[in-house]
Each structure stands twice: as structure tokens, then as C-alpha cells.
mmCIF file of C-alpha atoms in Angstrom:
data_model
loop_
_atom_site.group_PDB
_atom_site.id
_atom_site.type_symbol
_atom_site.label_atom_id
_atom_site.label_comp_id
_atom_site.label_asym_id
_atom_site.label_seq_id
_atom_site.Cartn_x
_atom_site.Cartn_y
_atom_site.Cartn_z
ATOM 1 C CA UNK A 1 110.378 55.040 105.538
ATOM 2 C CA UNK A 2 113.627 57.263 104.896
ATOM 3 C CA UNK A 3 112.894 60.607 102.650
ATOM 4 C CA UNK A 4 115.593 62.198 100.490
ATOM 5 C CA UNK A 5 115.300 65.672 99.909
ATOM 6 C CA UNK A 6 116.946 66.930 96.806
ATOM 7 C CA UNK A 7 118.597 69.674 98.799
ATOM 8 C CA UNK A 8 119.256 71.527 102.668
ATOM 9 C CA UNK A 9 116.319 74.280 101.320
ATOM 10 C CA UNK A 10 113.885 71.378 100.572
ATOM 11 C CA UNK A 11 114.593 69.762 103.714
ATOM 12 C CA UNK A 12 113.917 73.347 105.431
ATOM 13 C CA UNK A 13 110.802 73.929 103.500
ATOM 14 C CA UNK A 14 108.874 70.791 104.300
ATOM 15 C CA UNK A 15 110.539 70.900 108.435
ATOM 16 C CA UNK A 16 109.763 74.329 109.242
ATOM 17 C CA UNK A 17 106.557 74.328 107.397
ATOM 18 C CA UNK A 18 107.916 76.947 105.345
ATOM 19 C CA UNK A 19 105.304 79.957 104.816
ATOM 20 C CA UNK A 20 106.440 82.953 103.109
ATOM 21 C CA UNK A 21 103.100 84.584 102.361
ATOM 22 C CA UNK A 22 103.283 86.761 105.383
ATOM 23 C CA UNK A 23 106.385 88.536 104.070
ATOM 24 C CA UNK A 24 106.267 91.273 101.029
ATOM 25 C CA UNK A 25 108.398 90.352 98.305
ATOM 26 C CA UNK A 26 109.017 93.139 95.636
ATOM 27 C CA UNK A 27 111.009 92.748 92.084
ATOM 28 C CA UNK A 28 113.258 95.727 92.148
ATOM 29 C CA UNK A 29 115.081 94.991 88.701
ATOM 30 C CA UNK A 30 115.071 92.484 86.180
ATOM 31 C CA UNK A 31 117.727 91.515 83.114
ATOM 32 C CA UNK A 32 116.281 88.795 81.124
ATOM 33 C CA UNK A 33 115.138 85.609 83.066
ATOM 34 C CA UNK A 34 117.131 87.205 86.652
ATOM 35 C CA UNK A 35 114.965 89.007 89.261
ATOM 36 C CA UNK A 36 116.397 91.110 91.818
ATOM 37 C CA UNK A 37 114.157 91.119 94.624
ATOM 38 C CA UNK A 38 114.027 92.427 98.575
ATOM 39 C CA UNK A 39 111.761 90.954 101.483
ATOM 40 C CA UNK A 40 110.063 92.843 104.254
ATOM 41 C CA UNK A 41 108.252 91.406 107.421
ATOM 42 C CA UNK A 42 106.935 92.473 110.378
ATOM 43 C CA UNK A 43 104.604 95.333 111.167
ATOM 44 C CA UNK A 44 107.629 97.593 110.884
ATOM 45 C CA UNK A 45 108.603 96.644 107.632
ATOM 46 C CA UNK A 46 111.777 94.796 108.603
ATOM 47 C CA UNK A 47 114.163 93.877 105.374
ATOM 48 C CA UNK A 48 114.268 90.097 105.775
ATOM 49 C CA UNK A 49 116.045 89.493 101.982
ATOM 50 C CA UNK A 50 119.539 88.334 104.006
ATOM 51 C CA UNK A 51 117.904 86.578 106.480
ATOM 52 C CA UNK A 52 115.347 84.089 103.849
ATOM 53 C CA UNK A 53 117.428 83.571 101.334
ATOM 54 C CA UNK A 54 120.483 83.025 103.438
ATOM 55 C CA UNK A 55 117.619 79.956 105.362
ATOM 56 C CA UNK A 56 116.160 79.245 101.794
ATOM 57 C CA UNK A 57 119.662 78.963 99.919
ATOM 58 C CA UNK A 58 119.241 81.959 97.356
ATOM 59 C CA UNK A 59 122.199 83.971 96.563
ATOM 60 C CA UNK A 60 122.289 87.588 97.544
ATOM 61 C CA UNK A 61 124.149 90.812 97.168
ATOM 62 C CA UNK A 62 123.693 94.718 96.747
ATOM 63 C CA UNK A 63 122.145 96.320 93.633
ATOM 64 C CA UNK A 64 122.593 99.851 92.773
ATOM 65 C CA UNK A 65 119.405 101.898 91.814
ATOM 66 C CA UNK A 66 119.326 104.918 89.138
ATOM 67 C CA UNK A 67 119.135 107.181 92.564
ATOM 68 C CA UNK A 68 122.012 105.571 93.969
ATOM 69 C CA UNK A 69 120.092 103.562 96.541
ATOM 70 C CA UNK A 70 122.359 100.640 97.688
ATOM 71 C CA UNK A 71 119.611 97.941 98.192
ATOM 72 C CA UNK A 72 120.067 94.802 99.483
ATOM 73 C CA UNK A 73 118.664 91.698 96.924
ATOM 74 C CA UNK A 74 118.379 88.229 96.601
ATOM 75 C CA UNK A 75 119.029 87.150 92.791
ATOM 76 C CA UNK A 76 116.575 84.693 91.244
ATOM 77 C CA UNK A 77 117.926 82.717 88.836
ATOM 78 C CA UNK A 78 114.978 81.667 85.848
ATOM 79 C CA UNK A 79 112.236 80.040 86.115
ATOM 80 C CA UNK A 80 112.771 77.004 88.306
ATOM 81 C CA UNK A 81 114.513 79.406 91.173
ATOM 82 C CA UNK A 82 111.114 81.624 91.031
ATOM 83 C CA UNK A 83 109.051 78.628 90.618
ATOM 84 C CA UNK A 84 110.678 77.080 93.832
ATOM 85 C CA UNK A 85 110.293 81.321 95.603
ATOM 86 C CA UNK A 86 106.393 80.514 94.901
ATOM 87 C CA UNK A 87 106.320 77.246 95.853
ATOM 88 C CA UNK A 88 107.360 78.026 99.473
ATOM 89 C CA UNK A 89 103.901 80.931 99.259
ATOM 90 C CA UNK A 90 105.900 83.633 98.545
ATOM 91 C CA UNK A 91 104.128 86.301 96.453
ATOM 92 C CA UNK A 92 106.129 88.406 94.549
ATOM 93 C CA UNK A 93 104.992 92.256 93.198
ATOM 94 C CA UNK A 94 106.837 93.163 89.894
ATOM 95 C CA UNK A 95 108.119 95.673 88.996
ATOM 96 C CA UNK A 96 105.351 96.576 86.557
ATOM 97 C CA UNK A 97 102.582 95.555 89.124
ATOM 98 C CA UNK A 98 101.662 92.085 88.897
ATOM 99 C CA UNK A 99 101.635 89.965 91.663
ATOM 100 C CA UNK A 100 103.075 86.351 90.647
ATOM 101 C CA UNK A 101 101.887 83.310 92.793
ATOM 102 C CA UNK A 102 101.652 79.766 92.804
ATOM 103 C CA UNK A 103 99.661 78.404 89.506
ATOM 104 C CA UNK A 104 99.922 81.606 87.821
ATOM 105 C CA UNK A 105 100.288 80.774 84.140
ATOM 106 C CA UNK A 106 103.896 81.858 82.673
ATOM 107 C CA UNK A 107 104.934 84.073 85.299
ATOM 108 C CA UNK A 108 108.094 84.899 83.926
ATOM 109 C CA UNK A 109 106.679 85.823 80.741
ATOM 110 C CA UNK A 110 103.898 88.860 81.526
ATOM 111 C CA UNK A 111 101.603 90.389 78.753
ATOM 112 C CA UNK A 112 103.107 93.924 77.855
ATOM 113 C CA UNK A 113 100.667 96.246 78.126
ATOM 114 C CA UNK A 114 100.993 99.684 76.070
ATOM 115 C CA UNK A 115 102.436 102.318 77.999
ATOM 116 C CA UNK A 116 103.994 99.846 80.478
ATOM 117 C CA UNK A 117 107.723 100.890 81.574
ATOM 118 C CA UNK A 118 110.243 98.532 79.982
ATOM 119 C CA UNK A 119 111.803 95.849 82.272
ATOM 120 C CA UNK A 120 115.400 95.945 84.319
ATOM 121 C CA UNK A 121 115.321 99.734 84.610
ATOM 122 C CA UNK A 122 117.678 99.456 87.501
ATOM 123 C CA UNK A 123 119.399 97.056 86.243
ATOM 124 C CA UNK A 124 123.411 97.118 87.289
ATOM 125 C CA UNK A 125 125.714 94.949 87.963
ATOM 126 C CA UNK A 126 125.268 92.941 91.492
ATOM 127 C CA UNK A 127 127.456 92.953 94.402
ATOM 128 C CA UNK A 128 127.990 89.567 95.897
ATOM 129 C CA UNK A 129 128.246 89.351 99.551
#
């Protein structure tokens, strides 16, 4: 039996037995359906953003907080991008607090609560790299 995967990160994903539970995933900014999002691992807290999506085939680049903070980001790209980020176990913390995770319902759409800080608010323009 010959398998065709749809793409070099789905081939990755069901090789390595891809796992990403282990690392932390946080949404740093958001502009409409695009999250902006670092990686940690490790017990020190290593950045891994470069190194995963550079192995999972998400783009990445530098985003510029409101303190000037040069962060490195991967850019997720709607709903089938973070579907596929969720898919692999990741779980990612939003900016507002929620944690979004495999058979979540909507999770690019959260309920607002009142007082809740609006979304994006360090939202700039991305660097490629």
C-alpha cells in the first residue's frame, strides 16, 4: 500500500509521531483570523517558535510589542492553519486566557466576556525572516 500525504508537514506529523503538547504555545497578538504566536520547551523555557514551525512548515518572523519587545512568532493563518497547530496536540493560551485544543468548539471565534481586553493589542506589522 503506497500513502500520499498532502504535504512535507503531514508526512512529518504522522513519521515523527508528532507531539506538541509538551511545548507552551502562547498567542501574543491577533488581527482578525491571524495569530501571532511563540513556543517554549524544555525545563528552561527554551523559545522553540523557529525551530517547529521551520519542521512543521509555518511561516515565521519578528513582531514588535507596545514595549518594544522584538519577539520572535510564527503566523497562523485562519482557521485550517490553527486547526492543523491543534491537530499535531499543540495547546495554545490566548491572549485573553483560553486555552484552545483539539475538539474545542469554534476556537477562533471566543465568547467576549465584559471587561475582557480587546484582541490584537500588539498588533504591528510582521517581519519576515
Amino acid at each position: 500500500m503506497l500513502r500520499v500525504y498532502d504535504d512535507m508537514a503531514d508526512y512529518k506529523a504522522q513519521f515523527t509521531g508528532a507531539d506538541l503538547s509538551r511545548f507552551a504555545f502562547n498567542e501574543v497578538s491577533r488581527a482578525g483570523d491571524t495569530r501571532y504566536i511563540t513556543a517554549e520547551g524544555g525545563q528552561q523555557r527554551m523559545d522553540m517558535t523557529y525551530r517547529l514551525a521551520d519542521f512543521y512548515g509555518f511561516k515565521t518572523g519578528e513582531l514588535v510589542t507596545e514595549d518594544a519587545r522584538s519577539v520572535k512568532v510564527m503566523r497562523i493563518d485562519g482557521a485550517d492553519e490553527l486547526d492543523w497547530l491543534l491537530t499535531l496536540g499543540a495547546v495554545v493560551r490566548t491572549e485573553d486566557g483560553e486555552s484552545l485544543a483539539q475538539g474545542r468548539a469554534s476556537p477562533l471565534k471566543p465568547v467576549a466576556r465584559a471587561g475582557d481586553p480587546p484582541a490584537g493589542r500588539g498588533t504591528c506589522p510582521m517581519r519576515s525572516t
